[in-house]
Tab-separated table of C-alpha atoms in Angstrom:
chain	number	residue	atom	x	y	z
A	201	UNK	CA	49.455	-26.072	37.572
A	202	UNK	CA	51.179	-27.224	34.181
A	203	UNK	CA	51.132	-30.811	34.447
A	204	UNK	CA	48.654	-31.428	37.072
A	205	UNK	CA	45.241	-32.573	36.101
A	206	UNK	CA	42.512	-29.991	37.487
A	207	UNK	CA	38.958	-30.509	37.393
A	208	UNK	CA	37.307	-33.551	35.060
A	209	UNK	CA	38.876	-37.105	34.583
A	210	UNK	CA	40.737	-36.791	31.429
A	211	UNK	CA	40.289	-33.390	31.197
A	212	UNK	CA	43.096	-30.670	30.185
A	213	UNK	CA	45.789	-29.613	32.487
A	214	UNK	CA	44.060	-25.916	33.039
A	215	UNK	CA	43.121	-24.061	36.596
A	216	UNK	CA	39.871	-22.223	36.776
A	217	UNK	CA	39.868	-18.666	36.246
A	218	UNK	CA	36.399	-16.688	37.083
A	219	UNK	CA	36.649	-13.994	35.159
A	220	UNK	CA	33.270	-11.592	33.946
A	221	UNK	CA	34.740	-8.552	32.364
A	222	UNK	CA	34.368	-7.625	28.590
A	223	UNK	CA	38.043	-8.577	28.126
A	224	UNK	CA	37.169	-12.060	29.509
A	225	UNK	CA	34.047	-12.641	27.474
A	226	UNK	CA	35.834	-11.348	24.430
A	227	UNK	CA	38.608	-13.912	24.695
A	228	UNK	CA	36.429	-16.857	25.506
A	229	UNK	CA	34.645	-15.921	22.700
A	230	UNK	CA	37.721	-15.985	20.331
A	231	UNK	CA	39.294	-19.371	21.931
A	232	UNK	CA	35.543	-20.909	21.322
A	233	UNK	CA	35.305	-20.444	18.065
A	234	UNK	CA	38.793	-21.042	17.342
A	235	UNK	CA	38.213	-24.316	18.512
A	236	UNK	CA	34.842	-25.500	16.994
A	237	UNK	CA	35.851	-23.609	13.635
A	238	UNK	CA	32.375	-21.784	13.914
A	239	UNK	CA	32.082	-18.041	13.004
A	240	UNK	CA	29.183	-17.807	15.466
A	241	UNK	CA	28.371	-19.402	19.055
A	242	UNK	CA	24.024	-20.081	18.976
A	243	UNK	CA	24.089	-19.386	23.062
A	244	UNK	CA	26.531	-18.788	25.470
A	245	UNK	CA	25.840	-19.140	29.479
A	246	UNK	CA	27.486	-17.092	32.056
A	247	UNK	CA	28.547	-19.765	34.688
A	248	UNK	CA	29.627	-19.694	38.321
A	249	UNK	CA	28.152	-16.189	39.427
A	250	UNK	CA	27.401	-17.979	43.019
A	251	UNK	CA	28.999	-19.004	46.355
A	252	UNK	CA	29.577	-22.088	45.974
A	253	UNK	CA	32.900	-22.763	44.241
A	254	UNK	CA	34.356	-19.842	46.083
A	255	UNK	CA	33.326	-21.256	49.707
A	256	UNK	CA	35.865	-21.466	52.079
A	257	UNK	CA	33.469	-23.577	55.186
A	258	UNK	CA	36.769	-24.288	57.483
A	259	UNK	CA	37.651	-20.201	57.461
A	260	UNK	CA	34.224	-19.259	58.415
A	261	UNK	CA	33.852	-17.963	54.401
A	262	UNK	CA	30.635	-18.345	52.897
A	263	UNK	CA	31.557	-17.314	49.361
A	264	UNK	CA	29.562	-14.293	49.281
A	265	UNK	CA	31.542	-12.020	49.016
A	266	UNK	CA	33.781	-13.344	45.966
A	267	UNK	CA	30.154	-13.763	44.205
A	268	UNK	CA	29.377	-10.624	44.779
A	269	UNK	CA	32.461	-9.055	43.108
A	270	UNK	CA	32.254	-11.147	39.944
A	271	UNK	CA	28.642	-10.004	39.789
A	272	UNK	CA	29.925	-6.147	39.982
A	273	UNK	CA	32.222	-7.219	37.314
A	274	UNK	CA	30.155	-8.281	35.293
A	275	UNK	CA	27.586	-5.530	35.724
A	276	UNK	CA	31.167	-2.611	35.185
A	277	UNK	CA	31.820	-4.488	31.430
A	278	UNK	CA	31.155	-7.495	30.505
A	279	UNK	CA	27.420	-7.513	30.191
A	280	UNK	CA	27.520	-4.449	27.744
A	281	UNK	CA	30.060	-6.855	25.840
A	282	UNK	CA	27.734	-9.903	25.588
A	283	UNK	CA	25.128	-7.375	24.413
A	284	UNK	CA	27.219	-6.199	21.831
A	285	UNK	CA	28.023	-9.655	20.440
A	286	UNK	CA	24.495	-10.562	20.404
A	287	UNK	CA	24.071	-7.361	18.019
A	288	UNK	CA	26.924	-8.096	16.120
A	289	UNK	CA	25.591	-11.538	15.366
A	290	UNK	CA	28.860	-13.476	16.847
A	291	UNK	CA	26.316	-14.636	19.287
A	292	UNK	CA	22.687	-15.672	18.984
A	293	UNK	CA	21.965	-15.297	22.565
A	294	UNK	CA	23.003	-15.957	26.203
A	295	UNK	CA	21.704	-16.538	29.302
A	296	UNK	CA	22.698	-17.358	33.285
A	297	UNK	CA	22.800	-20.259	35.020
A	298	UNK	CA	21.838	-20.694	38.772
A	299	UNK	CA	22.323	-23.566	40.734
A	300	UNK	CA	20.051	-25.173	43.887
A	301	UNK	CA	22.222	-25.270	46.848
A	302	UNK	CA	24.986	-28.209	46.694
A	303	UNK	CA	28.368	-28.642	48.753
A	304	UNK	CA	26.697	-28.004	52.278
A	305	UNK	CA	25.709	-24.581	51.406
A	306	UNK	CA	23.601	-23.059	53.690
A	307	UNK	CA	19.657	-23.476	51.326
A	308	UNK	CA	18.397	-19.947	52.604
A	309	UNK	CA	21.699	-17.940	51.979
A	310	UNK	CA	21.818	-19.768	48.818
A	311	UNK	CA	18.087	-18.950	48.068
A	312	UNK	CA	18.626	-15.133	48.731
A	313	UNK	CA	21.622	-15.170	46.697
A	314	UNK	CA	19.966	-16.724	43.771
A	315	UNK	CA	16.599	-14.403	43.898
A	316	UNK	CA	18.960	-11.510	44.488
A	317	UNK	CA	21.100	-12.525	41.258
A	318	UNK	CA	18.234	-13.264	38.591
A	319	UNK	CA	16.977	-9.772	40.162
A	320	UNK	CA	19.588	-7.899	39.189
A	321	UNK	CA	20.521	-10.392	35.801
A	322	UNK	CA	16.883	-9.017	34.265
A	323	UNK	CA	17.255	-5.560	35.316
A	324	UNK	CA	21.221	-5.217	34.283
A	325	UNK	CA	20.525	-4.454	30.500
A	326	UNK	CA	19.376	-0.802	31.976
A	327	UNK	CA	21.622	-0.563	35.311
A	328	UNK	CA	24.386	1.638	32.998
A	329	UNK	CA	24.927	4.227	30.354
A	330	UNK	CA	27.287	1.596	28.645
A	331	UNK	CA	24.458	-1.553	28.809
A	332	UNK	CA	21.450	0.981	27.445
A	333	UNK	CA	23.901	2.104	24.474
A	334	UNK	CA	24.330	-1.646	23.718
A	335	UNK	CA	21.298	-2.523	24.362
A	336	UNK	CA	19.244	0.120	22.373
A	337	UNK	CA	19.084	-1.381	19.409
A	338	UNK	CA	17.579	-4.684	20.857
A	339	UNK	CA	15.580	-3.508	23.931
A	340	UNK	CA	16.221	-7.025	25.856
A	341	UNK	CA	18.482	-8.390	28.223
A	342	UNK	CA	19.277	-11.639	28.881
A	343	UNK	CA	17.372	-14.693	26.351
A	344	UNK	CA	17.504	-17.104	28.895
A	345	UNK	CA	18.360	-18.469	32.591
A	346	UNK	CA	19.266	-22.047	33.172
A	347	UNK	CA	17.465	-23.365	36.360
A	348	UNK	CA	20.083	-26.326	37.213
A	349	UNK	CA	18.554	-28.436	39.841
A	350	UNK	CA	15.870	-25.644	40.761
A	351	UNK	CA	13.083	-27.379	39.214
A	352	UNK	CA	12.326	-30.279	39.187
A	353	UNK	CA	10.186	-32.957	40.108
A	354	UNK	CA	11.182	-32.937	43.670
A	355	UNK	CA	12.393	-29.424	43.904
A	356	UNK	CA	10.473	-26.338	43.080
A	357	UNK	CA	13.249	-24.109	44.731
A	358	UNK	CA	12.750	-21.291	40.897
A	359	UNK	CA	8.529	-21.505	41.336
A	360	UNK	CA	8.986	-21.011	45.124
A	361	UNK	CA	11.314	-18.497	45.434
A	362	UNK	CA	9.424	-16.289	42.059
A	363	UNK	CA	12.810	-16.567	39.865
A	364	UNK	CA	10.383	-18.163	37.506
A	365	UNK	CA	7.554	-15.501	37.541
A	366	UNK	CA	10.132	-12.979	37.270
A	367	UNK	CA	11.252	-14.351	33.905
A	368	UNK	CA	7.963	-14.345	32.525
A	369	UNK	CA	7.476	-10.759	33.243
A	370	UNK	CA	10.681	-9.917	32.147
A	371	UNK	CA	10.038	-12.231	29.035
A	372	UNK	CA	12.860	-14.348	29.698
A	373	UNK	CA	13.200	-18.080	28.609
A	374	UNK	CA	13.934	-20.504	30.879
A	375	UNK	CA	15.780	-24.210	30.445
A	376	UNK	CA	15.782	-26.820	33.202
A	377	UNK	CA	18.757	-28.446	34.012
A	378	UNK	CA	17.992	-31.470	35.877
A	379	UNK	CA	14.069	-32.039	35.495
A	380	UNK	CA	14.495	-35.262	37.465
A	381	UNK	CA	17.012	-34.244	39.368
A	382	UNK	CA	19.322	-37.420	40.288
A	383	UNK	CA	19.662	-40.505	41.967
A	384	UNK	CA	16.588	-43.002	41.138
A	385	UNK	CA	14.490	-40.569	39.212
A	386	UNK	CA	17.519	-39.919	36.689
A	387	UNK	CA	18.650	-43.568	36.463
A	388	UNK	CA	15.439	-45.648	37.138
């Protein structure tokens, strides 16, 4: 797509790639701090693990299925690697983000998907031989999830659905994205 804009207004002429293995996280992490001239990154956020973007409505695709294999990538590599930057000290910490349903996703699919994915996000430090080596010298998992549009004052989509009750017991932070969501609450 050289030459085409893709993505934001002004933005750089690059395609999306999703992309969770150790490989992948290993050369984001290089480009990053190539770029901001940093030797460390204070928190990094695993994006996109979710239907949405991979939704194909008008061929009767939900998305699921394309989630679902980044998450098993993710789960075969490249969370052992973001547990081994975080011990190396390249990384301070890093976290998930989930995402309310948007693009005329169906809200219950959605809702399973997104208690079934910050299930298996706070139990994937110990789902492999590879993550408990990494992890053994911390003990923890992920430091935080991003609730993006989950909760809010008008939607309470993370208290509802226990995403946030499982982070406490799993002693997980948690950011909202969004805590007045959009429209007049956002711009008055």
């Amino acid at each position: 797509q050289n030459g085409k804009a893709v993505g934001w207004l002004g933005g750089f002429h690059n395609s999306i790639r999703f992309e969770y293995t150790a490989v992948a996280f290993e050369q984001q992490l290089y480009e990053s701090l190539q770029r901001t001239g940093l030797g460390r990154i204070d928190s990094l956020v695993i994006h996109d693990i979710e239907p949405t973007p991979h939704r194909k409505p008008e061929l009767g695709d939900d998305g699921l299925s394309a989630a679902r294999k980044h998450l098993d990538e993710l789960k075969e590599g490249g969370f052992a690697e973001l547990l081994r930057m975080r011990a190396s000290g390249r990384i301070r910490a890093f976290g998930a983000g989930v995402n309310t349903d948007e693009d005329g996703e169906d809200p219950e699919i959605k809702r399973a998907w997104n208690k079934m994915y910050v299930h298996e996000l706070l139990q994937m430090h110990r789902s492999s031989a590879e993550c408990e080596e990494a992890c053994r010298q911390e003990g923890r998992g992920i430091d935080f999830l991003l609730c993006a549009g989950m909760y809010s004052l008008l939607n309470h989509e993370a208290y509802e659905t226990g995403i946030l009750d499982q982070c406490a017991a799993s002693r997980v932070g948690v950011i909202v994205g969004g805590p007045y969501s959009s429209g007049i609450l956002a711009t008055g």
